[in-house]
PDB file of C-alpha atoms in Angstrom:
ATOM      1  CA  MET L 385      64.343   0.009  59.014  1.00  0.00           C
ATOM      2  CA  SER L 386      62.096   2.059  57.019  1.00  0.00           C
ATOM      3  CA  LEU L 387      58.894   1.414  55.542  1.00  0.00           C
ATOM      4  CA  LEU L 388      59.107   3.214  52.538  1.00  0.00           C
ATOM      5  CA  GLU L 389      62.725   4.368  51.297  1.00  0.00           C
ATOM      6  CA  ALA L 390      62.927   6.657  47.922  1.00  0.00           C
ATOM      7  CA  ARG L 391      66.417   7.305  46.533  1.00  0.00           C
ATOM      8  CA  ALA L 392      67.524   9.784  44.378  1.00  0.00           C
ATOM      9  CA  ILE L 393      64.127   9.502  42.372  1.00  0.00           C
ATOM     10  CA  SER L 394      63.541  11.646  39.116  1.00  0.00           C
ATOM     11  CA  HIS L 395      61.158  11.192  36.744  1.00  0.00           C
ATOM     12  CA  PHE L 396      60.862  12.878  32.802  1.00  0.00           C
ATOM     13  CA  PHE L 397      57.744  13.653  30.833  1.00  0.00           C
ATOM     14  CA  GLY L 398      59.997  14.184  27.701  1.00  0.00           C
ATOM     15  CA  GLY L 399      62.378  17.102  27.982  1.00  0.00           C
ATOM     16  CA  LEU L 400      60.074  17.608  31.525  1.00  0.00           C
ATOM     17  CA  CYS L 401      61.666  17.168  34.665  1.00  0.00           C
ATOM     18  CA  ALA L 402      58.842  16.436  36.866  1.00  0.00           C
ATOM     19  CA  VAL L 403      60.395  15.019  40.199  1.00  0.00           C
ATOM     20  CA  ASP L 404      64.218  15.922  40.123  1.00  0.00           C
ATOM     21  CA  ASN L 405      66.313  13.768  43.055  1.00  0.00           C
ATOM     22  CA  PHE L 406      64.069  12.978  45.591  1.00  0.00           C
ATOM     23  CA  ASN L 407      63.993  10.839  48.777  1.00  0.00           C
ATOM     24  CA  LEU L 408      62.272  10.095  51.196  1.00  0.00           C
ATOM     25  CA  ALA L 409      62.329   7.881  54.491  1.00  0.00           C
ATOM     26  CA  LEU L 410      59.097   6.540  56.115  1.00  0.00           C
ATOM     27  CA  ALA L 411      59.358   5.266  59.559  1.00  0.00           C
ATOM     28  CA  PRO L 412      56.327   2.268  59.482  1.00  0.00           C
ATOM     29  CA  GLY L 413      53.348   4.421  62.016  1.00  0.00           C
ATOM     30  CA  GLU L 414      54.169   7.594  60.769  1.00  0.00           C
ATOM     31  CA  LEU L 415      52.266  10.351  59.650  1.00  0.00           C
ATOM     32  CA  VAL L 416      54.046  12.703  56.912  1.00  0.00           C
ATOM     33  CA  GLY L 417      52.869  15.444  54.341  1.00  0.00           C
ATOM     34  CA  ILE L 418      54.199  16.491  51.214  1.00  0.00           C
ATOM     35  CA  ILE L 419      53.857  20.202  50.780  1.00  0.00           C
ATOM     36  CA  GLY L 420      54.794  22.344  47.560  1.00  0.00           C
ATOM     37  CA  PRO L 421      52.742  24.815  44.847  1.00  0.00           C
ATOM     38  CA  ASN L 422      51.026  23.415  41.838  1.00  0.00           C
ATOM     39  CA  GLY L 423      52.942  21.547  39.866  1.00  0.00           C
ATOM     40  CA  ALA L 424      55.859  20.938  41.603  1.00  0.00           C
ATOM     41  CA  GLY L 425      55.454  16.970  41.438  1.00  0.00           C
ATOM     42  CA  LYS L 426      53.667  15.959  44.427  1.00  0.00           C
ATOM     43  CA  THR L 427      51.355  13.405  42.740  1.00  0.00           C
ATOM     44  CA  THR L 428      54.052  12.620  40.586  1.00  0.00           C
ATOM     45  CA  VAL L 429      56.048  11.114  43.785  1.00  0.00           C
ATOM     46  CA  PHE L 430      52.394   9.266  44.523  1.00  0.00           C
ATOM     47  CA  ASN L 431      52.415   8.182  40.840  1.00  0.00           C
ATOM     48  CA  LEU L 432      55.892   6.917  40.719  1.00  0.00           C
ATOM     49  CA  ILE L 433      55.206   4.880  44.427  1.00  0.00           C
ATOM     50  CA  THR L 434      52.238   3.326  42.954  1.00  0.00           C
ATOM     51  CA  GLY L 435      53.713   2.068  39.628  1.00  0.00           C
ATOM     52  CA  VAL L 436      51.418   4.558  37.708  1.00  0.00           C
ATOM     53  CA  TYR L 437      54.712   5.615  36.413  1.00  0.00           C
ATOM     54  CA  ARG L 438      58.169   4.192  36.196  1.00  0.00           C
ATOM     55  CA  ALA L 439      61.062   6.209  37.984  1.00  0.00           C
ATOM     56  CA  THR L 440      63.230   7.360  34.955  1.00  0.00           C
ATOM     57  CA  SER L 441      66.189   6.854  37.653  1.00  0.00           C
ATOM     58  CA  GLY L 442      66.683   6.064  41.413  1.00  0.00           C
ATOM     59  CA  SER L 443      65.044   3.597  43.813  1.00  0.00           C
ATOM     60  CA  ILE L 444      61.546   3.159  45.393  1.00  0.00           C
ATOM     61  CA  CYS L 445      62.007   0.126  48.120  1.00  0.00           C
ATOM     62  CA  PHE L 446      58.787  -0.833  50.750  1.00  0.00           C
ATOM     63  CA  LYS L 447      60.306  -3.076  53.330  1.00  0.00           C
ATOM     64  CA  GLY L 448      62.942  -3.987  51.613  1.00  0.00           C
ATOM     65  CA  ALA L 449      61.326  -4.943  48.597  1.00  0.00           C
ATOM     66  CA  GLU L 450      62.289  -2.745  45.216  1.00  0.00           C
ATOM     67  CA  LEU L 451      59.004  -0.773  43.552  1.00  0.00           C
ATOM     68  CA  VAL L 452      60.256   0.271  40.156  1.00  0.00           C
ATOM     69  CA  GLY L 453      59.569  -1.792  37.801  1.00  0.00           C
ATOM     70  CA  LYS L 454      56.248  -3.345  39.679  1.00  0.00           C
ATOM     71  CA  THR L 455      52.917  -3.260  37.887  1.00  0.00           C
ATOM     72  CA  PRO L 456      49.844  -1.229  40.527  1.00  0.00           C
ATOM     73  CA  HIS L 457      48.150  -4.453  41.159  1.00  0.00           C
ATOM     74  CA  GLN L 458      51.331  -5.651  42.025  1.00  0.00           C
ATOM     75  CA  ILE L 459      51.911  -2.899  44.681  1.00  0.00           C
ATOM     76  CA  THR L 460      48.502  -3.101  46.059  1.00  0.00           C
ATOM     77  CA  ALA L 461      49.281  -6.502  46.598  1.00  0.00           C
ATOM     78  CA  MET L 462      52.056  -5.805  48.881  1.00  0.00           C
ATOM     79  CA  ARG L 463      49.475  -3.817  51.089  1.00  0.00           C
ATOM     80  CA  ILE L 464      50.150  -0.157  49.352  1.00  0.00           C
ATOM     81  CA  ALA L 465      46.302   2.017  48.772  1.00  0.00           C
ATOM     82  CA  ARG L 466      46.143   4.793  47.937  1.00  0.00           C
ATOM     83  CA  THR L 467      43.653   7.723  46.860  1.00  0.00           C
ATOM     84  CA  PHE L 468      43.164  10.371  44.475  1.00  0.00           C
ATOM     85  CA  GLN L 469      43.307  14.272  44.139  1.00  0.00           C
ATOM     86  CA  ASN L 470      40.252  13.854  41.956  1.00  0.00           C
ATOM     87  CA  ILE L 471      37.825  11.526  43.700  1.00  0.00           C
ATOM     88  CA  ARG L 472      37.648   8.408  41.353  1.00  0.00           C
ATOM     89  CA  LEU L 473      34.945   6.030  42.527  1.00  0.00           C
ATOM     90  CA  PHE L 474      32.757   3.775  40.272  1.00  0.00           C
ATOM     91  CA  LYS L 475      30.032   6.454  40.574  1.00  0.00           C
ATOM     92  CA  ASP L 476      26.911   4.347  39.286  1.00  0.00           C
ATOM     93  CA  LEU L 477      27.560   1.274  41.893  1.00  0.00           C
ATOM     94  CA  SER L 478      26.506   1.160  45.048  1.00  0.00           C
ATOM     95  CA  VAL L 479      28.518   2.217  48.192  1.00  0.00           C
ATOM     96  CA  LEU L 480      28.612  -1.825  48.944  1.00  0.00           C
ATOM     97  CA  ASP L 481      30.141  -2.506  45.523  1.00  0.00           C
ATOM     98  CA  ASN L 482      32.759   0.475  45.245  1.00  0.00           C
ATOM     99  CA  VAL L 483      34.304  -1.291  48.362  1.00  0.00           C
ATOM    100  CA  ARG L 484      33.733  -5.178  47.093  1.00  0.00           C
ATOM    101  CA  ILE L 485      35.429  -4.148  44.059  1.00  0.00           C
ATOM    102  CA  ALA L 486      38.502  -3.594  46.244  1.00  0.00           C
ATOM    103  CA  HIS L 487      38.953  -7.252  47.751  1.00  0.00           C
ATOM    104  CA  TYR L 488      38.732  -9.097  44.378  1.00  0.00           C
ATOM    105  CA  SER L 489      43.041  -8.437  44.015  1.00  0.00           C
ATOM    106  CA  GLN L 490      42.484 -11.126  47.164  1.00  0.00           C
ATOM    107  CA  VAL L 491      39.812 -13.627  45.951  1.00  0.00           C
ATOM    108  CA  ALA L 492      40.815 -17.599  45.809  1.00  0.00           C
ATOM    109  CA  TYR L 493      38.119 -18.474  43.354  1.00  0.00           C
ATOM    110  CA  ARG L 494      38.692 -19.238  39.537  1.00  0.00           C
ATOM    111  CA  PRO L 495      36.950 -17.030  36.670  1.00  0.00           C
ATOM    112  CA  LEU L 496      35.025 -20.685  36.154  1.00  0.00           C
ATOM    113  CA  GLU L 497      33.722 -20.761  39.537  1.00  0.00           C
ATOM    114  CA  ALA L 498      32.641 -17.107  39.364  1.00  0.00           C
ATOM    115  CA  LEU L 499      31.073 -17.579  35.974  1.00  0.00           C
ATOM    116  CA  PHE L 500      29.345 -20.597  37.029  1.00  0.00           C
ATOM    117  CA  HIS L 501      28.930 -19.529  40.963  1.00  0.00           C
ATOM    118  CA  ILE L 502      30.435 -22.906  41.971  1.00  0.00           C
ATOM    119  CA  GLY L 503      33.387 -24.335  43.958  1.00  0.00           C
ATOM    120  CA  ARG L 504      34.451 -21.340  46.322  1.00  0.00           C
ATOM    121  CA  PHE L 505      32.576 -18.656  44.604  1.00  0.00           C
ATOM    122  CA  ARG L 506      29.551 -18.527  47.223  1.00  0.00           C
ATOM    123  CA  ARG L 507      31.559 -18.832  49.981  1.00  0.00           C
ATOM    124  CA  GLU L 508      34.507 -15.946  49.032  1.00  0.00           C
ATOM    125  CA  GLU L 509      31.115 -13.509  48.197  1.00  0.00           C
ATOM    126  CA  ALA L 510      29.704 -14.084  51.096  1.00  0.00           C
ATOM    127  CA  ARG L 511      32.916 -13.387  53.061  1.00  0.00           C
ATOM    128  CA  ILE L 512      33.861 -10.395  50.823  1.00  0.00           C
ATOM    129  CA  ILE L 513      30.446  -9.153  51.545  1.00  0.00           C
ATOM    130  CA  GLU L 514      30.165  -9.452  55.221  1.00  0.00           C
ATOM    131  CA  GLN L 515      33.592  -7.735  55.593  1.00  0.00           C
ATOM    132  CA  SER L 516      32.892  -4.620  53.341  1.00  0.00           C
ATOM    133  CA  MET L 517      29.708  -3.831  55.495  1.00  0.00           C
ATOM    134  CA  ASN L 518      31.932  -4.292  58.997  1.00  0.00           C
ATOM    135  CA  LEU L 519      34.500  -2.017  57.163  1.00  0.00           C
ATOM    136  CA  LEU L 520      31.189   0.199  56.347  1.00  0.00           C
ATOM    137  CA  GLY L 521      30.147   0.210  59.699  1.00  0.00           C
ATOM    138  CA  MET L 522      33.360   0.772  60.944  1.00  0.00           C
ATOM    139  CA  LEU L 523      33.442   4.164  59.105  1.00  0.00           C
ATOM    140  CA  LYS L 524      29.691   4.853  59.765  1.00  0.00           C
ATOM    141  CA  ILE L 525      28.521   4.714  56.375  1.00  0.00           C
ATOM    142  CA  ASP L 526      27.121   1.168  56.240  1.00  0.00           C
ATOM    143  CA  HIS L 527      23.649   2.752  56.490  1.00  0.00           C
ATOM    144  CA  LEU L 528      24.844   4.087  53.050  1.00  0.00           C
ATOM    145  CA  ALA L 529      25.281   0.265  51.749  1.00  0.00           C
ATOM    146  CA  THR L 530      22.984   0.382  48.700  1.00  0.00           C
ATOM    147  CA  GLU L 531      23.089   3.915  48.117  1.00  0.00           C
ATOM    148  CA  THR L 532      24.571   4.888  44.248  1.00  0.00           C
ATOM    149  CA  ALA L 533      27.828   6.721  45.578  1.00  0.00           C
ATOM    150  CA  GLY L 534      27.708   9.324  42.924  1.00  0.00           C
ATOM    151  CA  ASN L 535      24.867  10.847  44.619  1.00  0.00           C
ATOM    152  CA  LEU L 536      27.063  11.027  47.887  1.00  0.00           C
ATOM    153  CA  ALA L 537      27.104  14.207  49.241  1.00  0.00           C
ATOM    154  CA  TYR L 538      31.263  15.454  48.625  1.00  0.00           C
ATOM    155  CA  GLY L 539      32.966  14.286  51.971  1.00  0.00           C
ATOM    156  CA  LEU L 540      30.827  11.127  52.376  1.00  0.00           C
ATOM    157  CA  GLN L 541      32.445  10.108  48.755  1.00  0.00           C
ATOM    158  CA  ARG L 542      35.648  11.518  50.109  1.00  0.00           C
ATOM    159  CA  ARG L 543      34.835   8.803  53.489  1.00  0.00           C
ATOM    160  CA  LEU L 544      34.136   6.167  51.075  1.00  0.00           C
ATOM    161  CA  GLU L 545      37.586   6.336  48.536  1.00  0.00           C
ATOM    162  CA  ILE L 546      39.163   5.941  51.815  1.00  0.00           C
ATOM    163  CA  ALA L 547      37.142   3.204  52.855  1.00  0.00           C
ATOM    164  CA  ARG L 548      37.437   1.235  49.423  1.00  0.00           C
ATOM    165  CA  ALA L 549      41.776   1.936  49.925  1.00  0.00           C
ATOM    166  CA  LEU L 550      41.243   0.428  53.880  1.00  0.00           C
ATOM    167  CA  ALA L 551      39.550  -2.953  52.122  1.00  0.00           C
ATOM    168  CA  VAL L 552      43.045  -4.088  50.525  1.00  0.00           C
ATOM    169  CA  GLY L 553      44.854  -4.289  54.410  1.00  0.00           C
ATOM    170  CA  PRO L 554      47.036  -1.709  53.317  1.00  0.00           C
ATOM    171  CA  GLU L 555      50.068  -1.017  55.150  1.00  0.00           C
ATOM    172  CA  LEU L 556      51.126   2.486  54.009  1.00  0.00           C
ATOM    173  CA  LEU L 557      48.194   4.294  52.855  1.00  0.00           C
ATOM    174  CA  LEU L 558      48.799   7.736  50.632  1.00  0.00           C
ATOM    175  CA  LEU L 559      46.272  10.263  50.495  1.00  0.00           C
ATOM    176  CA  ASP L 560      46.440  12.963  47.688  1.00  0.00           C
ATOM    177  CA  GLU L 561      44.888  16.088  49.222  1.00  0.00           C
ATOM    178  CA  PRO L 562      42.073  14.503  50.977  1.00  0.00           C
ATOM    179  CA  ALA L 563      41.039  17.753  52.302  1.00  0.00           C
ATOM    180  CA  ALA L 564      40.560  19.516  49.215  1.00  0.00           C
ATOM    181  CA  GLY L 565      37.055  21.153  48.895  1.00  0.00           C
ATOM    182  CA  MET L 566      35.826  20.895  52.270  1.00  0.00           C
ATOM    183  CA  ASN L 567      35.046  23.853  54.583  1.00  0.00           C
ATOM    184  CA  PRO L 568      36.755  24.260  57.519  1.00  0.00           C
ATOM    185  CA  HIS L 569      33.901  22.148  59.558  1.00  0.00           C
ATOM    186  CA  GLU L 570      34.405  19.252  57.060  1.00  0.00           C
ATOM    187  CA  ILE L 571      38.625  19.588  57.185  1.00  0.00           C
ATOM    188  CA  ASP L 572      37.946  19.716  61.386  1.00  0.00           C
ATOM    189  CA  GLN L 573      36.171  16.324  60.828  1.00  0.00           C
ATOM    190  CA  LEU L 574      38.982  14.887  58.238  1.00  0.00           C
ATOM    191  CA  MET L 575      41.712  15.563  60.546  1.00  0.00           C
ATOM    192  CA  GLU L 576      39.999  13.354  63.428  1.00  0.00           C
ATOM    193  CA  PHE L 577      39.162  10.347  60.902  1.00  0.00           C
ATOM    194  CA  ILE L 578      42.625  10.399  59.740  1.00  0.00           C
ATOM    195  CA  GLY L 579      44.316  10.352  63.454  1.00  0.00           C
ATOM    196  CA  TRP L 580      41.562   7.642  63.981  1.00  0.00           C
ATOM    197  CA  ILE L 581      41.958   5.632  61.080  1.00  0.00           C
ATOM    198  CA  ARG L 582      45.847   5.867  61.693  1.00  0.00           C
ATOM    199  CA  ARG L 583      45.168   4.430  65.460  1.00  0.00           C
ATOM    200  CA  GLN L 584      42.485   1.401  64.538  1.00  0.00           C
ATOM    201  CA  PHE L 585      44.098  -0.033  61.544  1.00  0.00           C
ATOM    202  CA  ASN L 586      47.273   0.624  62.519  1.00  0.00           C
ATOM    203  CA  LEU L 587      48.709   2.628  59.101  1.00  0.00           C
ATOM    204  CA  THR L 588      51.933   4.822  58.268  1.00  0.00           C
ATOM    205  CA  ILE L 589      50.263   7.596  56.392  1.00  0.00           C
ATOM    206  CA  LEU L 590      51.433   9.898  53.263  1.00  0.00           C
ATOM    207  CA  LEU L 591      49.405  12.441  52.060  1.00  0.00           C
ATOM    208  CA  ILE L 592      49.558  15.502  49.720  1.00  0.00           C
ATOM    209  CA  GLU L 593      47.867  18.432  50.902  1.00  0.00           C
ATOM    210  CA  HIS L 594      47.559  22.292  50.142  1.00  0.00           C
ATOM    211  CA  GLN L 595      45.142  22.900  53.571  1.00  0.00           C
ATOM    212  CA  MET L 596      48.092  24.131  55.793  1.00  0.00           C
ATOM    213  CA  LYS L 597      45.661  23.340  58.947  1.00  0.00           C
ATOM    214  CA  LEU L 598      45.298  19.718  58.090  1.00  0.00           C
ATOM    215  CA  VAL L 599      49.182  19.668  57.749  1.00  0.00           C
ATOM    216  CA  MET L 600      50.038  21.236  60.687  1.00  0.00           C
ATOM    217  CA  GLY L 601      47.372  19.525  62.688  1.00  0.00           C
ATOM    218  CA  ILE L 602      47.938  16.013  62.246  1.00  0.00           C
ATOM    219  CA  CYS L 603      51.523  15.326  60.093  1.00  0.00           C
ATOM    220  CA  GLU L 604      54.683  14.414  62.085  1.00  0.00           C
TER     221      GLU L 604
END
């Protein structure tokens, strides 16, 4: 059975058809790329999958469950995560806090417990910090935990954005132009990194990319 299946999805912005009868079947464990010129609708497809936009017509199913009509946070809770074409970190927060934020869709404590730091709050916060530091360690950026995210080099910001996406425990990871702005050496490193996280976290990956070296090097 397909992990993700898009059936005849179309999307209009007023009279402009941004996506026209798009179909996709993505099997568990696959690494697949979407290519095409600027304006072809690639990022719009990602926005339809993740609930940023609601498809005008068609169906998008994840593990048999319909995604059309669900909100982004509901889709994230179903274990679908993404990065963005333009890096969207909380640049004034620390590296650690950027990853911690991704866990808050999963916390068990209530707002009152968070307000007064009582009940389950301390235990949950300790768990989140430990898990976040473990993830940063696996991605070899734990030594930067206290650094302000906006001060990181571009390639490290990309890695941190992927770390934040991994913190939600995804089964499906959507990468929107992860090699944008990178030099050839950084692209080689990124290819190895994407292959590694795919194996390490047992991910299915769908990516958008203009760098054909990366697409032809890792996509199936």
